[in-house]
Structure formats: C-alpha cells, structure tokens
Coordinates of C-alpha atoms and ligand atoms in Angstrom, one line a residue:
X1 CA -15.9 -10.5 -21.8
X2 CA -14.8 -11.1 -18.2
X3 CA -17.5 -12.2 -15.8
X4 CA -17.9 -9.4 -13.3
X5 CA -20.5 -8.8 -10.7
X6 CA -21.2 -5.5 -8.9
X7 CA -21.9 -5.7 -5.2
X8 CA -22.2 -3.4 -2.2
X9 CA -19.4 -3.4 0.3
X10 CA -19.5 -1.9 3.7
X11 CA -16.6 0.3 4.8
X12 CA -15.2 -1.0 8.0
X13 CA -12.3 1.4 8.3
X14 CA -10.5 4.0 6.3
X15 CA -7.2 5.6 7.3
X16 CA -4.4 7.7 5.9
X17 CA -1.2 5.6 5.5
X18 CA 1.1 8.2 4.1
X19 CA 0.7 11.6 2.4
X20 CA -2.0 11.1 -0.3
X21 CA -2.2 7.3 0.3
X22 CA -5.4 5.7 1.9
X23 CA -6.1 2.3 3.2
X24 CA -9.7 1.1 2.9
X25 CA -10.9 -2.0 4.6
X26 CA -14.2 -3.3 3.3
X27 CA -16.6 -6.1 4.4
X28 CA -16.9 -7.8 1.0
X29 CA -17.2 -11.6 1.6
X30 CA -17.6 -12.7 -2.0
X31 CA -14.9 -10.5 -3.3
X32 CA -12.5 -11.3 -0.5
X33 CA -13.0 -15.1 -1.0
X34 CA -12.3 -14.8 -4.7
X35 CA -9.3 -12.4 -4.6
X36 CA -5.9 -13.6 -5.9
X37 CA -2.7 -11.7 -5.6
X38 CA -2.2 -9.2 -8.4
X39 CA -5.9 -8.7 -9.2
X40 CA -7.9 -5.5 -8.8
X41 CA -11.4 -4.4 -8.1
X42 CA -13.4 -1.6 -9.8
X43 CA -14.7 0.9 -7.3
X44 CA -17.6 3.2 -8.3
X45 CA -18.4 6.6 -7.0
X46 CA -21.9 7.8 -6.5
X47 CA -21.0 11.1 -8.2
X48 CA -22.9 11.3 -11.4
X49 CA -20.2 13.4 -13.0
X50 CA -17.7 10.5 -12.5
X51 CA -19.1 7.6 -14.4
X52 CA -16.1 5.4 -14.8
X53 CA -15.0 3.1 -12.0
X54 CA -11.6 3.4 -10.5
X55 CA -9.5 0.2 -10.7
X56 CA -7.7 -0.3 -7.3
X57 CA -5.4 -3.2 -6.7
X58 CA -6.1 -5.7 -3.9
X59 CA -3.7 -5.3 -1.0
X60 CA -5.1 -8.1 1.1
X61 CA -8.0 -10.3 1.5
X62 CA -8.8 -12.3 4.6
X63 CA -12.1 -13.8 5.8
X64 CA -14.8 -11.3 4.8
X65 CA -12.4 -8.4 4.6
X66 CA -10.9 -6.9 1.5
X67 CA -8.2 -4.3 1.9
X68 CA -7.5 -1.8 -0.8
X69 CA -4.8 0.8 -0.8
X70 CA -5.0 3.7 -3.2
X71 CA -3.4 7.1 -4.0
X72 CA -5.5 10.2 -4.1
X73 CA -4.9 11.3 -7.6
X74 CA -8.1 12.8 -8.9
X75 CA -11.7 13.5 -8.2
X76 CA -12.8 9.9 -8.0
X77 CA -10.2 8.8 -5.5
X78 CA -10.8 12.1 -3.6
X79 CA -14.4 11.1 -3.3
X80 CA -13.5 7.7 -2.0
X81 CA -11.1 9.3 0.6
X82 CA -14.1 11.2 2.1
X83 CA -16.2 8.0 2.8
X84 CA -16.4 6.8 6.4
X85 CA -16.9 3.6 8.3
X86 CA -20.5 2.4 8.0
X87 CA -21.0 3.8 4.4
X88 CA -21.2 1.5 1.5
X89 CA -19.4 1.4 -1.8
X90 CA -20.2 -0.3 -5.1
X91 CA -17.3 -2.6 -6.1
X92 CA -16.9 -5.3 -8.7
X93 CA -15.7 -8.9 -8.1
X94 CA -11.9 -9.2 -8.5
X95 CA -10.7 -8.6 -12.0
X96 CA -7.6 -9.3 -14.1
X97 CA -5.4 -12.3 -14.2
X98 CA -3.3 -11.8 -11.1
X99 CA 0.2 -13.3 -10.7
X100 CA 0.6 -16.9 -12.0
X101 CA 1.8 -19.0 -9.1
X102 CA 1.2 -22.4 -10.8
X103 CA 4.8 -23.4 -11.2
X104 CA 5.9 -22.4 -7.7
X105 CA 7.0 -25.1 -5.3
X106 CA 7.6 -25.2 -1.5
X107 CA 11.2 -24.3 -0.9
X108 CA 11.5 -21.9 -3.8
X109 CA 12.5 -18.3 -3.3
X110 CA 10.7 -15.2 -4.5
X111 CA 11.9 -11.7 -5.0
X112 CA 9.1 -9.0 -4.9
X113 CA 9.5 -5.4 -6.0
X114 CA 6.9 -2.8 -5.3
X115 CA 7.2 0.9 -6.3
X116 CA 4.9 3.5 -4.7
X117 CA 1.3 2.6 -5.1
X118 CA 2.6 -0.7 -6.6
X119 CA 3.6 -1.9 -3.1
X120 CA 0.1 -2.9 -1.9
X121 CA -0.3 -5.9 -4.2
X122 CA 2.9 -7.3 -2.8
X123 CA 1.3 -7.8 0.7
X124 CA -1.2 -10.3 -0.6
X125 CA 1.4 -11.9 -2.9
X126 CA 3.9 -12.2 0.0
X127 CA 1.2 -13.8 2.2
X128 CA 0.2 -16.3 -0.5
X129 CA 3.7 -17.3 -1.3
X130 CA 4.7 -17.6 2.4
X131 CA 1.7 -19.9 2.9
X132 CA 3.0 -22.0 0.0
X133 CA 6.3 -22.5 1.8
X134 CA 8.2 -20.1 -0.4
X135 CA 10.9 -17.9 1.1
X136 CA 10.0 -14.3 0.2
X137 CA 12.1 -11.1 0.0
X138 CA 10.4 -7.8 -0.8
X139 CA 12.0 -4.6 -1.8
X140 CA 9.7 -1.6 -1.6
X141 CA 10.6 1.7 -3.2
X142 CA 9.0 5.1 -2.4
X143 CA 9.7 8.7 -3.3
X144 CA 10.0 10.0 0.2
X145 CA 7.6 8.3 2.7
X146 CA 7.1 4.5 3.1
X147 CA 4.0 2.6 3.9
X148 CA 3.0 -1.1 4.4
X149 CA 6.5 -2.2 5.5
X150 CA 5.1 -3.7 8.7
X151 CA 2.4 -5.5 6.7
X152 CA 5.0 -7.0 4.3
X153 CA 7.0 -8.2 7.3
X154 CA 3.9 -9.6 8.9
X155 CA 3.2 -11.4 5.6
X156 CA 6.4 -13.3 6.1
X157 CA 8.7 -11.3 3.8
X158 CA 12.2 -10.2 4.6
X159 CA 11.7 -6.6 3.7
X160 CA 13.8 -3.6 2.7
X161 CA 12.9 -0.1 1.9
X162 CA 14.4 2.4 -0.5
X163 CA 13.4 6.1 -1.0
X164 CA 14.4 8.5 -3.8
X165 CA 15.0 11.2 -1.2
X166 CA 17.0 8.9 1.2
X167 CA 14.7 9.9 4.0
X168 CA 14.0 6.2 4.8
X169 CA 16.0 3.1 4.1
X170 CA 18.4 3.0 1.1
X171 CA 18.7 6.1 -1.0
X172 CA 17.8 5.0 -4.6
X173 CA 15.5 2.4 -6.1
X174 CA 14.2 -0.8 -4.7
X175 CA 16.1 -2.7 -7.4
X176 CA 19.4 -1.0 -6.6
X177 CA 18.8 -1.7 -2.9
X178 CA 18.2 -5.4 -3.5
X179 CA 21.2 -5.6 -5.8
X180 CA 23.4 -3.9 -3.1
X181 CA 22.5 -6.6 -0.6
X182 CA 22.9 -9.4 -3.2
X183 CA 19.3 -10.5 -3.2
X184 CA 18.1 -13.0 -5.9
X185 CA 15.3 -15.4 -6.2
X186 CA 13.8 -18.3 -8.3
X187 CA 10.7 -16.2 -9.1
X188 CA 10.6 -12.4 -9.7
X189 CA 7.5 -10.2 -9.4
X190 CA 7.0 -6.5 -9.7
X191 CA 4.3 -3.8 -9.6
X192 CA 5.0 -0.1 -9.9
X193 CA 5.9 2.6 -12.4
X194 CA 7.0 1.5 -15.9
X195 CA 10.7 2.4 -15.5
X196 CA 10.9 0.3 -12.4
X197 CA 9.2 -2.6 -14.2
X198 CA 11.6 -2.3 -17.1
X199 CA 14.6 -2.3 -14.9
X200 CA 13.3 -5.3 -12.9
X201 CA 12.5 -7.2 -16.1
X202 CA 15.9 -6.6 -17.5
X203 CA 17.7 -7.5 -14.2
X204 CA 15.6 -10.7 -14.0
X205 CA 16.5 -11.7 -17.6
X206 CA 20.2 -11.1 -16.8
X207 CA 19.7 -13.8 -14.1
X208 CA 17.9 -16.1 -16.5
X209 CA 14.5 -15.4 -15.0
X210 CA 11.4 -13.9 -16.5
X211 CA 9.8 -11.5 -14.1
X212 CA 6.0 -11.2 -13.8
X213 CA 5.3 -7.5 -14.0
X214 CA 1.9 -5.8 -13.3
X215 CA 1.2 -2.9 -15.6
X216 CA -0.5 0.2 -14.5
X217 CA -2.3 1.6 -17.6
X218 CA -5.0 4.2 -17.7
X219 CA -8.3 2.3 -17.7
X220 CA -11.8 3.0 -19.0
X221 CA -14.4 0.3 -18.2
X222 CA -11.9 -1.9 -16.3
X223 CA -13.3 -5.2 -17.5
X224 CA -12.6 -5.6 -21.2
X225 CA -15.5 -3.8 -22.8
X226 CA -13.6 -0.8 -24.2
X227 CA -10.1 -0.4 -25.6
X228 CA -9.0 2.1 -23.1
X229 CA -6.1 0.1 -21.8
X230 CA -4.5 -1.7 -24.7
X231 CA -0.8 -2.3 -24.9
X232 CA 1.4 -4.1 -27.5
X233 CA 3.0 -7.2 -26.2
X234 CA 5.0 -10.0 -27.9
X235 CA 4.2 -13.4 -26.4
X236 CA 7.1 -15.8 -26.8
X237 CA 5.2 -18.0 -29.4
X238 CA 4.0 -15.0 -31.5
X239 CA 5.7 -13.7 -34.6
X240 CA 4.3 -10.2 -34.3
X241 CA 3.3 -8.0 -31.4
X242 CA -0.3 -8.4 -30.4
X243 CA -2.6 -5.9 -28.8
X244 CA -3.7 -6.9 -25.3
X245 CA -6.1 -5.4 -22.8
X246 CA -4.3 -4.6 -19.5
X247 CA -7.6 -4.9 -17.5
X248 CA -8.5 -8.3 -18.9
X249 CA -5.4 -10.0 -20.3
X250 CA -3.3 -8.5 -17.6
X251 CA -2.5 -6.5 -15.6
X252 CA 0.3 -9.1 -15.1
X253 CA 2.5 -9.9 -18.1
X254 CA 5.9 -11.6 -18.4
X255 CA 8.7 -9.0 -18.5
X256 CA 10.0 -10.6 -21.7
X257 CA 6.7 -9.9 -23.5
X258 CA 6.4 -6.2 -22.8
X259 CA 7.7 -3.3 -24.9
X260 CA 8.8 -0.9 -22.3
X261 CA 9.8 1.8 -24.7
X262 CA 6.9 4.0 -26.0
X263 CA 5.6 2.6 -29.3
Ligands
FES301 FE1 -11.9 -1.1 -21.0 FE2 -9.6 -2.3 -20.5 S1 -10.4 -0.6 -19.5 S2 -11.0 -2.7 -22.1

C-alpha cells in the first residue's frame, strides 16, 4: 500500500476562479516539497457525514505553498469552498504516480492538453518542463469560462484556449484548436474528461507518440486500500488486460494502454 501521511495544512487563501471553480492555497511545506506534476492530495472534511476524502489534483507547489484547484461538485467540495484563510484542513502527502518525465531532455518539445478541471495539473507540469529546458505548448479547453490561462503562460507555456460555447478563444475542443494551428510535440500529456483523453491519445498515436493521460475515476479511499477506482488497462508487455487502481497505479497511464470504451 502507498505510503501516505496525514497532516494539517493552513489555508493561506481561497478564491473563486470561475463559476464553481475554487483555488485554494495552503501552507503545507512537506507536501509542497514532495509534490510532482500529475499527483493529487486527499483532502478531508471535518463533517462526520462525509467520511471519504476528496482527491484533488495539484495545480502548483512552490516553497511551502501548495495550490489546489477544484470544482464544487458535491457536499464535500462545497464544505471546502466555505473554509477561510487561517483555518486548517487535513490533507495527505502527494499521492499517485504523476507524469513520467524521465526520458525528457532539454530542447524537447511538449504538448499539454487540459480540459475543464483537468487544466490545473498542467500548470505544475508546464513549470517543471520549462525548468527542464523543454519548449511547452498548452491547449486548455473549457465549456464556457476559462481559468488559469495566465498561470499557464507564467509557467512558460505558449497557451491557447478553446471553449465549447465559443465565448472565449477557439470554438471547439482544445485538441481541434491545437490541430488548427498545427501544434505538435515530442511528448504529449493530457488531463480531463475521458472523451478528450481518448481523442488526444488517438491523435498522439497517429503522430507516432504515446500520450500520458491522467484518468479521473471516482475514488474511495484514494490511496490503494479499496477497489473503488479500478480500470482495465493493457500494458504493452501484457497478453491480457489487467486491473489497475487509478489512485495508486495511476492516475497517469499511457494512452495506448487505456480502454477508452466502456467495458
Ligand atoms: Fe481506494 Fe483507489 S480509491 S483503491
């Protein structure tokens, strides 16, 4: 089972980024130091009716500060959204595998796709890749209202925005916007809804690349102790599909391994 530690983190700031999307900045030195792009933390409520933690992906980590961006989608996240600066939250150490950057070299190029609440992890990823000397392009897709575009640019990414409604940026998906402007890259990364991950994985394979995609499954414990988040994947060296836990073995998988159709 994955090593995890629970710790108290002080809320430094919490603000509304877009409708139903909150940015939470925590003082959490140990978690911030350990955080890698693509990992998440479990955040616990103090409401006894809500026992399970909520997994929230890491948007940024710098110095003692950990930045989390989450959508208000239920009672747990609603509870978080009411917490104010100076209050404390129980969080875990960073969990999950994160994006694998081991074969990336300075001078390489990377193409990042974020969809909705899958955009936040791209900020930490863009920052990390830029610091490695990689040229980064990030396509961010939203239904109607964008967020974190400035943060992506500040992280060194050439950024474009797409919205389903056409209210901001390109009308359509992040992938179609990137294709329209002829973007490509040596390394492809994505986080967002499954149809977007499927489309990015397919487009990457057509270019001879294997995208790293971060899966958003419903989670229970969030650290490998239950089976609340299993998916079938087919690693390249396996004959048969194998069950993997998104929280522990993922959330990042190779696009070629994932069955995107319902099984
Ligand atoms: Fe419990 Fe993944 S959420 S094993």
